Coordinates of C-alpha atoms and ligand atoms in Angstrom, one line a residue:
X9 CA 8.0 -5.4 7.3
X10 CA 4.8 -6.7 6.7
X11 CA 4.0 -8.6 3.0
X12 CA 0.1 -8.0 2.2
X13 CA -2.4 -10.4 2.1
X14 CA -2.7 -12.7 -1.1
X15 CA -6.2 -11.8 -1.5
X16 CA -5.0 -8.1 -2.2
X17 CA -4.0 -9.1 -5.5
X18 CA -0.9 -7.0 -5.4
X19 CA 1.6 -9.5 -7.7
X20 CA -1.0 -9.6 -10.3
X21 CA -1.7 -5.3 -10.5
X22 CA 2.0 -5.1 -11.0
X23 CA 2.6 -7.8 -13.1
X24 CA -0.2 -5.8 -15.5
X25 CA 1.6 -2.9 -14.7
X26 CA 5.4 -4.0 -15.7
X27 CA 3.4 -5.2 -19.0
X28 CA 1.7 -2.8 -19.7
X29 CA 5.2 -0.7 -19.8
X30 CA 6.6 -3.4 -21.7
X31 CA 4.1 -2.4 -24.7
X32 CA 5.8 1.1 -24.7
X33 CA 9.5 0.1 -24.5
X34 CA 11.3 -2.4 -25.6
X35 CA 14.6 -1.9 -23.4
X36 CA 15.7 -3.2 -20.0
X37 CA 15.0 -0.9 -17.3
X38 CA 16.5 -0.8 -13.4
X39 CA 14.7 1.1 -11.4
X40 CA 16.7 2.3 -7.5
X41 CA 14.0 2.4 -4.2
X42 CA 16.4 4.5 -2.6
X43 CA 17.8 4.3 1.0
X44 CA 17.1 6.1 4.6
X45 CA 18.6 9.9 5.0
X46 CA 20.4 10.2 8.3
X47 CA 18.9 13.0 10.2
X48 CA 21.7 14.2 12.9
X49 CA 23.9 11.0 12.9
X50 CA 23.8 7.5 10.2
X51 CA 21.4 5.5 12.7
X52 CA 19.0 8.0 13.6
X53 CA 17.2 8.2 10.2
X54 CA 14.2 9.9 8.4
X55 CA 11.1 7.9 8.2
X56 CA 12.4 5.4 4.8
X57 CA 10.1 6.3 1.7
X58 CA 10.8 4.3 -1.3
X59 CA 10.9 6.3 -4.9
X60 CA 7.7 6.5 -6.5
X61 CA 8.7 4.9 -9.8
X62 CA 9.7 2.0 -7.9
X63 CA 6.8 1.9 -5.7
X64 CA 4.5 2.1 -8.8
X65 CA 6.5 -1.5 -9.7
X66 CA 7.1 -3.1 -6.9
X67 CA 4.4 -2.2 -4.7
X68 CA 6.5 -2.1 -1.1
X69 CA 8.3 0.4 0.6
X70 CA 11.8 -2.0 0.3
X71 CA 14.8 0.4 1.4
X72 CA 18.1 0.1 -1.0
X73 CA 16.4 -2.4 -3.0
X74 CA 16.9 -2.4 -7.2
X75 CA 14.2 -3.8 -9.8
X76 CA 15.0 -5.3 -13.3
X77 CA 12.1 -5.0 -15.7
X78 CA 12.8 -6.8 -19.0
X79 CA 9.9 -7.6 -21.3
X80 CA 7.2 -7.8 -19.0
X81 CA 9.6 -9.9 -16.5
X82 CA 11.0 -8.5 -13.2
X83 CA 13.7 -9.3 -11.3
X84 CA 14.3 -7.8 -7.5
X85 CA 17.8 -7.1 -6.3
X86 CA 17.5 -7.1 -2.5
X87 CA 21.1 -7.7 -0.1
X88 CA 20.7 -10.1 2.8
X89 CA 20.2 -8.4 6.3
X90 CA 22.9 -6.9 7.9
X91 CA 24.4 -9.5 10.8
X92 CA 22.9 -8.2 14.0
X93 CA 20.2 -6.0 12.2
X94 CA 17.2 -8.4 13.7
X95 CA 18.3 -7.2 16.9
X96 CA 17.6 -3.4 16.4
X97 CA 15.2 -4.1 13.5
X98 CA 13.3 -7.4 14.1
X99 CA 13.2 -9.4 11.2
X100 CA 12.6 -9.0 8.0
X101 CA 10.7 -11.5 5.6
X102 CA 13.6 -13.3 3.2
X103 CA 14.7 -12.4 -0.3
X104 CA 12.1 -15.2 -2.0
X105 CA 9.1 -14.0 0.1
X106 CA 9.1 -10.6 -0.9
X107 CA 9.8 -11.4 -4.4
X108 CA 7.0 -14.1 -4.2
X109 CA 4.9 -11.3 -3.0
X110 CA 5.3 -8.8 -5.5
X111 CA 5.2 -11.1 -8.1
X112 CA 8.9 -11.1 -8.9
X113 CA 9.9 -13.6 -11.5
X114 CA 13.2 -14.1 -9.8
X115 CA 15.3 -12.5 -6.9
X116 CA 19.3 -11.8 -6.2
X117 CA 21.3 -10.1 -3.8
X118 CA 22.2 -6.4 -5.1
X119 CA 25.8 -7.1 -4.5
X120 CA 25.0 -9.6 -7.6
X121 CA 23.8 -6.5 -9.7
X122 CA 25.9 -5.7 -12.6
X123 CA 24.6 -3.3 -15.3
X124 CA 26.0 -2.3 -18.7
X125 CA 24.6 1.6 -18.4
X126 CA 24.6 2.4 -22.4
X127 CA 21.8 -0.9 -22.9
X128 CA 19.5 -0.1 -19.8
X129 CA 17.2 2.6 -18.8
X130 CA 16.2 4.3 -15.3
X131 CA 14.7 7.3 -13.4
X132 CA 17.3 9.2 -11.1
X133 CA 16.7 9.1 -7.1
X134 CA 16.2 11.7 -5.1
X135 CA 18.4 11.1 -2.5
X136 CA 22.3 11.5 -3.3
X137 CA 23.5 8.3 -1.9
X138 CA 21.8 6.5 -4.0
X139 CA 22.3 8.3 -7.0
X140 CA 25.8 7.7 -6.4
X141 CA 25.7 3.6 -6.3
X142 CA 22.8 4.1 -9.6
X143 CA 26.1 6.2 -11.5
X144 CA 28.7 3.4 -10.4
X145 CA 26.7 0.4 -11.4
X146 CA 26.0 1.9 -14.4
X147 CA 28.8 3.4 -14.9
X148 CA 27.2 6.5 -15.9
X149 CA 25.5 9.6 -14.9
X150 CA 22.1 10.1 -15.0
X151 CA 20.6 13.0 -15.4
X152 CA 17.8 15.0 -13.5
X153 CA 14.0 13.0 -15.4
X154 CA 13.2 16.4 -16.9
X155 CA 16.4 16.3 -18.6
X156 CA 16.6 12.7 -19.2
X157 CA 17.1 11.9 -22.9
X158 CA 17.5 9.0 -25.1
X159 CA 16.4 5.6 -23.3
X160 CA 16.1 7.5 -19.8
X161 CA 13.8 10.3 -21.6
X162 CA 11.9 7.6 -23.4
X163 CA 11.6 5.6 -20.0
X164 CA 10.3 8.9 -18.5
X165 CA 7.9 9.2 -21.1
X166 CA 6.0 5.6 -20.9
X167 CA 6.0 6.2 -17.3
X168 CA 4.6 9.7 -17.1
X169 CA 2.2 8.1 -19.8
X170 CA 1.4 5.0 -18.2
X171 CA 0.7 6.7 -14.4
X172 CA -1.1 9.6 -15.8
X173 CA -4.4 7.1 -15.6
X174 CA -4.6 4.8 -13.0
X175 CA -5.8 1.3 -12.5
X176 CA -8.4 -0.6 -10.3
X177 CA -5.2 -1.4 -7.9
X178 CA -4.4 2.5 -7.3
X179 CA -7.7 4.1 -7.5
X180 CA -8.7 1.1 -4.5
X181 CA -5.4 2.8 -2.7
X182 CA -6.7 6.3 -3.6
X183 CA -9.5 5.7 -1.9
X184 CA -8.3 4.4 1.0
X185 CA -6.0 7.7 1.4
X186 CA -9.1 9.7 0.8
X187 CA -11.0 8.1 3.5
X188 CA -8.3 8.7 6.0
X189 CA -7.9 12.1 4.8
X190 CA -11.4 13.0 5.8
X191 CA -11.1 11.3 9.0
X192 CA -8.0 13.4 9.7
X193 CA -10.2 16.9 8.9
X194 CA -13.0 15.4 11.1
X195 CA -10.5 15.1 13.8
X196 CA -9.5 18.4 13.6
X197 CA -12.7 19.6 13.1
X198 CA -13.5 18.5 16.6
X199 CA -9.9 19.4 18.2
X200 CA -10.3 22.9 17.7
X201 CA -13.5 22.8 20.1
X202 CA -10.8 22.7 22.6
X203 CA -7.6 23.2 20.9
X204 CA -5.4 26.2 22.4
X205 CA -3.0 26.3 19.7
X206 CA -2.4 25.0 16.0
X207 CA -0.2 22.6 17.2
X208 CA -2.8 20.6 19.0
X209 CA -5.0 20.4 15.8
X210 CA -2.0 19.2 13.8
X211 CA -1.4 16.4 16.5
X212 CA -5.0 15.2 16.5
X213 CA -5.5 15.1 12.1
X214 CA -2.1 13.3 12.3
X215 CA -2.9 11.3 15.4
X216 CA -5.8 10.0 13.2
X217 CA -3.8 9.1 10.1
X218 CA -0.9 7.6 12.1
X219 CA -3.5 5.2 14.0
X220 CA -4.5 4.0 10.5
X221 CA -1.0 3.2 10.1
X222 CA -0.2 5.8 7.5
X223 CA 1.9 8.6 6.9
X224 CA 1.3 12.5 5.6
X225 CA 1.7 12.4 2.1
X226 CA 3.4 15.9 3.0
X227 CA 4.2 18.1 5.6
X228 CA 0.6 19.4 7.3
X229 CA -0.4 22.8 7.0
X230 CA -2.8 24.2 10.1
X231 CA -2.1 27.0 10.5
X232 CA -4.5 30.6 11.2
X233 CA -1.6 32.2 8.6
X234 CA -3.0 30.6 5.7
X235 CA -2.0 33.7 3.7
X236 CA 1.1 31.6 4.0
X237 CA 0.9 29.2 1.2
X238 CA 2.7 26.0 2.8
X239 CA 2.9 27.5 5.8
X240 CA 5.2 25.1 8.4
X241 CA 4.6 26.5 11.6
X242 CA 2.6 25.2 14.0
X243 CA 3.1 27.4 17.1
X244 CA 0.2 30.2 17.0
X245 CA -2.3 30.7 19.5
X246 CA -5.4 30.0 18.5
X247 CA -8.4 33.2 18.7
X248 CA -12.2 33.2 18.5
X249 CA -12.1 35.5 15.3
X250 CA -9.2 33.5 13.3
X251 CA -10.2 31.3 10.4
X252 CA -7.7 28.2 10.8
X253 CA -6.8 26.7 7.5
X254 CA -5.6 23.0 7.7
X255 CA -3.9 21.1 4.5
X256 CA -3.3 17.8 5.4
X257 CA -3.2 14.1 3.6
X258 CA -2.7 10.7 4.7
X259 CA -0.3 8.4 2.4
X260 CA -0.2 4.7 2.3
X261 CA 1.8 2.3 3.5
X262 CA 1.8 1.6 -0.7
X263 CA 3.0 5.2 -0.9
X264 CA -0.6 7.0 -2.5
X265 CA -1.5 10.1 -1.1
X266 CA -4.7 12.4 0.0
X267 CA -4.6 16.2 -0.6
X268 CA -7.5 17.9 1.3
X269 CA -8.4 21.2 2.8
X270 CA -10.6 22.6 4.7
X271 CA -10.9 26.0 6.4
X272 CA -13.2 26.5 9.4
X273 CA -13.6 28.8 11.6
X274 CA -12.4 28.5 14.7
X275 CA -15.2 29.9 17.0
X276 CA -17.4 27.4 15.3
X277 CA -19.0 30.5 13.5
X278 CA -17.8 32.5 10.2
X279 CA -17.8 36.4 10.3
X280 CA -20.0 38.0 7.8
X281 CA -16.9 39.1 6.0
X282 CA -15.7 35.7 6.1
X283 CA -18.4 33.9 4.9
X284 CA -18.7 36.5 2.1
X285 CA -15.2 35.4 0.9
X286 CA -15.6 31.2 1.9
X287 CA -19.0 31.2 -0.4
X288 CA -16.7 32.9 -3.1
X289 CA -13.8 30.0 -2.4
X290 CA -16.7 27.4 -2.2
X291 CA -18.4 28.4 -5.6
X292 CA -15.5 28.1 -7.6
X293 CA -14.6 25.1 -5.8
X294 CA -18.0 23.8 -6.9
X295 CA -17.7 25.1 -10.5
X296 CA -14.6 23.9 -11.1
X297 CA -15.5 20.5 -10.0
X298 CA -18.2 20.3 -12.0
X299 CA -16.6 20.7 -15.4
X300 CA -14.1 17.7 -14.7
X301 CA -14.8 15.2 -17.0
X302 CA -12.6 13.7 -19.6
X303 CA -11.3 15.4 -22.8
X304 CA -12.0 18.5 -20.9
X305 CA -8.6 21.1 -20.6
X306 CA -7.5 21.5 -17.2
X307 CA -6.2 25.0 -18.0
X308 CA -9.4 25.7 -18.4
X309 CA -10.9 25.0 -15.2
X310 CA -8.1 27.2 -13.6
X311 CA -9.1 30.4 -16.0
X312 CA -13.1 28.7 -14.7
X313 CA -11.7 29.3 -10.9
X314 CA -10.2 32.9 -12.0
X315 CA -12.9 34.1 -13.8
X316 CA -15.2 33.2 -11.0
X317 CA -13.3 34.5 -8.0
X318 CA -12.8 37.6 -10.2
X319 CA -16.1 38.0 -10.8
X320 CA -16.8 37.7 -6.9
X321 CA -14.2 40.1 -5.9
X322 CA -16.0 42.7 -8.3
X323 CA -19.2 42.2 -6.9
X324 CA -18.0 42.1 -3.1
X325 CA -16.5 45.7 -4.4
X326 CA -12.9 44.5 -4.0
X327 CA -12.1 44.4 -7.4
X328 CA -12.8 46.9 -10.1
X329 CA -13.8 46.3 -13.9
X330 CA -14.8 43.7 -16.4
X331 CA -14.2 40.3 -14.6
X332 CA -12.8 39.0 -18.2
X333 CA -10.2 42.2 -18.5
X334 CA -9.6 41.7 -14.8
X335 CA -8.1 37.7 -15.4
X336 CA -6.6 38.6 -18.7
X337 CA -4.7 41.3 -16.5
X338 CA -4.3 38.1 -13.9
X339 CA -5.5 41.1 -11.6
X340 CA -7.7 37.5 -9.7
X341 CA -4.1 36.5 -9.1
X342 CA -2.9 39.0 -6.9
X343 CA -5.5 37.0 -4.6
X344 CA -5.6 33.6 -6.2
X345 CA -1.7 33.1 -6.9
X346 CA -1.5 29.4 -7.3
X347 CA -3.0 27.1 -9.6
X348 CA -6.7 25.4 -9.1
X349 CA -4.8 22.0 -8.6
X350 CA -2.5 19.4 -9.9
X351 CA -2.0 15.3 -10.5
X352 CA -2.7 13.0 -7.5
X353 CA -1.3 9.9 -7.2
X354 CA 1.6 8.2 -5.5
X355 CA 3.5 11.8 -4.8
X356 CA 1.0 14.0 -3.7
X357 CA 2.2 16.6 -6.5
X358 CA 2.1 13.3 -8.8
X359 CA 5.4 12.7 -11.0
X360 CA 6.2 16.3 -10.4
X361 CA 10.1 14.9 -10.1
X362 CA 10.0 14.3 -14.1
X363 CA 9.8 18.4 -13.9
X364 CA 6.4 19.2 -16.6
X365 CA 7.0 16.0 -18.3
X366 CA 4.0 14.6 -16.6
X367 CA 1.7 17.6 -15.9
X368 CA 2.2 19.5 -19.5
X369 CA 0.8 18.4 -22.5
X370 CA 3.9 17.4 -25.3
X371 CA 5.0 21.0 -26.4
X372 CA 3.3 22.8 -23.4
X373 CA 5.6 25.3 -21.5
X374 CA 5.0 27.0 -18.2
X375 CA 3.5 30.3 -19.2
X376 CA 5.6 33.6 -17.9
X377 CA 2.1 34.7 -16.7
X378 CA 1.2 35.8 -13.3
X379 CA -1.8 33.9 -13.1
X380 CA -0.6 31.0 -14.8
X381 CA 2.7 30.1 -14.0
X382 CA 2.4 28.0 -11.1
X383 CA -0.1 25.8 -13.0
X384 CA 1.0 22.8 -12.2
X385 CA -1.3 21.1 -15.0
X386 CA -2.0 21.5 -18.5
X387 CA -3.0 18.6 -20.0
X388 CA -7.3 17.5 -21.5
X389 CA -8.4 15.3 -18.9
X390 CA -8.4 11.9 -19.4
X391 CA -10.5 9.2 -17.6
X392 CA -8.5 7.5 -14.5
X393 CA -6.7 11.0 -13.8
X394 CA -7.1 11.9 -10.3
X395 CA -6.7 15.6 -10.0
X396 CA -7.1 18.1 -7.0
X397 CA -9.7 21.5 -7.2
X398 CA -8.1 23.7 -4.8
X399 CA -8.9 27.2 -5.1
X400 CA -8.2 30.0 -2.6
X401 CA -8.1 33.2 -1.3
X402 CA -5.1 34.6 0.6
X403 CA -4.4 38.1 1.5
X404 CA -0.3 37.5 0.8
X405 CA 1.8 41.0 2.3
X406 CA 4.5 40.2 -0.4
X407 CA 2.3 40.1 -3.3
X408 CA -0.3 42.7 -1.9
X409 CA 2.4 45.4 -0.8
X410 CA 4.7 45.2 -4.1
X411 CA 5.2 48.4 -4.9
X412 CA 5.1 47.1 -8.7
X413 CA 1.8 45.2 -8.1
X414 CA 0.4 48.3 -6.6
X415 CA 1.4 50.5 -9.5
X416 CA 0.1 47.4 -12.3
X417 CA -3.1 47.1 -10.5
X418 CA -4.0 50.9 -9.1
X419 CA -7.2 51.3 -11.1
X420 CA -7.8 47.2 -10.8
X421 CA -8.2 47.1 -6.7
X422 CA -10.7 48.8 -4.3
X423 CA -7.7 48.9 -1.3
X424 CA -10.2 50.9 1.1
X425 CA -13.0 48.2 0.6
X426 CA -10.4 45.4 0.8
X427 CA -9.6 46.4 4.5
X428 CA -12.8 45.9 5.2
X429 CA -11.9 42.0 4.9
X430 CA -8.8 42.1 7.4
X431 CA -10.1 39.2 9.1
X432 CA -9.3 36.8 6.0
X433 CA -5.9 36.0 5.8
X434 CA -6.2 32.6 3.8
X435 CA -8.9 30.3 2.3
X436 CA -8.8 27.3 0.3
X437 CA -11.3 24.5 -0.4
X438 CA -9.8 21.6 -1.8
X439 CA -10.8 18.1 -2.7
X440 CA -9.7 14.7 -4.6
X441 CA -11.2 14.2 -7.9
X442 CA -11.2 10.9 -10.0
X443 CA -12.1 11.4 -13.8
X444 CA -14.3 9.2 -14.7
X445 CA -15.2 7.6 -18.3
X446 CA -18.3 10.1 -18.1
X447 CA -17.4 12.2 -15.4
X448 CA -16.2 12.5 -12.7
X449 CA -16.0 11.0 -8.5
X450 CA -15.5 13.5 -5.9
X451 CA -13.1 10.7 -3.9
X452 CA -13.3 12.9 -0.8
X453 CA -17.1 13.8 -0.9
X454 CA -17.6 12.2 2.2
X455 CA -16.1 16.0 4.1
X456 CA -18.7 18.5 3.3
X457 CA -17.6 22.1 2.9
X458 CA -20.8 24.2 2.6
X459 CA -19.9 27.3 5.8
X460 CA -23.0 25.8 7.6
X461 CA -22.2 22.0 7.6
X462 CA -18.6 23.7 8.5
X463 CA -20.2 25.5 11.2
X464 CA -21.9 22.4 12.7
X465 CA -19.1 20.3 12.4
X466 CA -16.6 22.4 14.1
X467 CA -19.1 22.8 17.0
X468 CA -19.8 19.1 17.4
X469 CA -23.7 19.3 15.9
X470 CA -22.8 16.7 13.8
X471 CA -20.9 13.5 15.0
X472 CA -16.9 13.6 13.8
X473 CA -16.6 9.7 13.9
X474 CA -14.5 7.9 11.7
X475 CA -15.7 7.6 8.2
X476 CA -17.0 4.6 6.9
X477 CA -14.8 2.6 4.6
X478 CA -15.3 3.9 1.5
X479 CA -17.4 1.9 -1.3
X480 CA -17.2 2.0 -4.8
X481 CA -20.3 4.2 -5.4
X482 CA -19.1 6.9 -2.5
X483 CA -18.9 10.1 -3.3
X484 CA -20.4 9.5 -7.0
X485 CA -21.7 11.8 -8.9
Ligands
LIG514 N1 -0.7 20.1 -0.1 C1 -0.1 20.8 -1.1 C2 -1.0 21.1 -2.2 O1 -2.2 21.2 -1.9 O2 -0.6 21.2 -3.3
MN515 MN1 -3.0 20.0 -3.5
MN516 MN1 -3.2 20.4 -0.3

């Protein structure tokens, strides 16, 4: 493992950090990193990736290591190395130098950990292993976060509160997610030029983030199916008409996450009916984006993307009716079935394992709605959010051919003209957004998404080199 560099600062960001929690709580609080799942037998493990909470505190990506926050104090529980773990494992740096590192105030082996569970708080794991040793050494079970109440529900509360906005330390790591992000698109920009299948584009966007040593913040999507919302397949041949839509992120070795797409066509040229549809995509895109600022509701910028790709669908005769009837109908949804976006941060979906706790608003519920109930946010923006604009067009079988959905939306849906548009199975434009105190910074402006800078990059008119490290006044706006 590699400790970072003094001159990153990273003991004193989460020294703020752990005091700035102590100012909502005034309870102890152990927080679990997790441990390595085995994949097919107990050595050959998935990739480690430490829980986000405990990330967010202690900065690496330690496996089966605990944290003590008390007061503003914190205190790292960390076993010795296993005998003969150098061997397969190399070396790793010793109890004191990690804690030194983070800015621990004092460091003991977690066979030393002994917790009283009824006068300390904590955030449940993900991963069942751990979960067990967090209900034995508290002696206690701990619920799921969204369920979490008394001192665990308060503790989810200051965190959801306290991560919501972030600080100079993670909006320096945002950035440098973002910048590998667009690299990655670049790259795969320039692989489909000679890419036979979606496979090949996958391996070069996450041959480019691997050789920055990251990781995907989640599992890519390139795909030609993109009607497939988080489509996993990487297998399809690649054809001169297909549009190939590619969601993919780079992740940290500190754990914060990009959450980009791009769809380009793979000839290097968009049909008309294509273009027709990626101007639509892109104008919401831009509109939304431009309303982000703080105080501003992010439910609204969703109903913003709605009534704007319903208004474009009437126009392009796919749609019939009053664009406003049409959305309060959620008629846009049978083509626009997600929601414009969601919280970015150190999960890609960020603190989406404390359930809505995060991403609603106290006393906001999911709505039953069609067209709103896989909003992921609904909170007013508030300045240090980073948020994603993803809207999108997909041609989905299930949704389309429901015999319900046909029946609800007979008069609402031109199905003659939308054959017309066969050749768009999926389309989303999506890109990082940092609120600002008076606006807002597109973090990933350095990937341009108009079809005709698309165009040019996919055919090679316009260099695909790295991007430049990322300053603080990229991307403003
Ligand atoms: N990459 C998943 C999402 O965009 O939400
Ligand atoms: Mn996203
Ligand atoms: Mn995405």
């Amino acid at each position: 493992m590699q400790l970072p560099d003094p001159s990153d600062r990273l003991a004193d960001t989460l020294r703020r950090r752990r005091q700035k929690l102590a100012q909502l709580i005034d309870f102890p609080v152990l927080l679990w990193s997790g441990g390595a799942r085995s994949r097919n037998f107990p050595a050959n493990t998935y990739p480690f990736r430490a829980s986000s909470h405990f990330l967010y505190f202690a900065g690496l990506n330690l496996a089966d290591a605990v944290i003590q926050l008390d007061g503003g104090r914190m205190t790292l529980f960390l076993d010795d190395e296993l005998p003969g773990s150098a061997l397969w494992h190399g070396e790793m740096p010793s109890r004191e130098d990690i804690a030194a590192a983070i800015g621990a105030d004092a460091a003991f082996p977690k066979s030393e950990l002994r917790a009283d569970g009824a006068s300390v708080a904590t955030v449940r794991v993900q991963d069942l292993g751990t979960l067990a040793e967090q209900e034995r050494i508290l002696g206690r079970s701990v619920a799921p976060p969204a369920d979490a109440e008394g001192w665990d529900g308060e503790l989810v509360g200051a965190i959801a509160s306290e991560r919501l906005s972030h600080d100079e330390g993670a909006i320096a790591a945002l950035r440098e997610a973002t910048a590998v992000t667009v690299e990655a698109h670049k790259a795969g920009m320039a692989a489909t030029r000679t890419a036979a299948r979606e496979s090949q584009v996958r391996g070069a966007m996450e041959g480019a983030i691997l050789a920055h040593n990251m990781t995907c913040s989640y599992n890519s999507i390139v795909t030609v199916h993109g009607e497939v919302l988080h489509n996993e397949q990487y297998h399809h041949p690649l054809q001169p008409g297909d549009l190939l839509l590619a969601d993919v992120g780079a992740e940290t070795p500190g754990g914060w996450a990009g959450d980009v797409t791009r769809t380009w066509p793979v000839s290097g040229t968009f049909s008309p009916t294509q273009r027709e549809i990626y101007d639509l995509v892109l104008a919401a895109h831009d509109r939304c984006i431009e309303k982000v600022r703080p105080g501003v509701e992010y439910r609204e910028i969703h109903l913003l993307a709605a009534a704007v790709l319903a208004e474009g669908l009437v126009d392009l005769g796919i749609l019939r009716g009053r664009p406003s009837d049409l959305v309060e109908r959620d008629a846009h949804a049978l083509f626009f079935p997600h929601g414009v976006g969601h919280l970015l941060g150190l999960d890609v979906h960020d603190m989406e394992d404390l359930g809505d706790r995060a991403g609603y608003a106290p006393g906001r519920k999911r709505s039953d709605r069609f067209g709103l109930g896989f909003l992921r946010l609904d909170r007013p923006l508030q300045p240090g959010m980073a948020v994603t604009i993803e809207p999108g067009f997909y041609q989905v079988p299930a949704i389309l051919n429901d015999r319900k959905n046909r029946e609800i939306y007979r008069d609402a849906v031109s199905w003659e003209r939308l054959e017309r548009f066969a050749d768009v199975r999926g389309i989303r434009i999506e890109d990082d957004v940092l609120v600002t105190e008076t606006g807002a910074e597109v973090l990933t402006a350095a990937l341009p998404n108009p079809a005709g800078a698309i165009e040019e990059m996919v055919r090679g008119n316009v260099p695909a080199e790295p991007t430049a490290p990322p300053t603080s006044t990229a991307g403003k706006r």
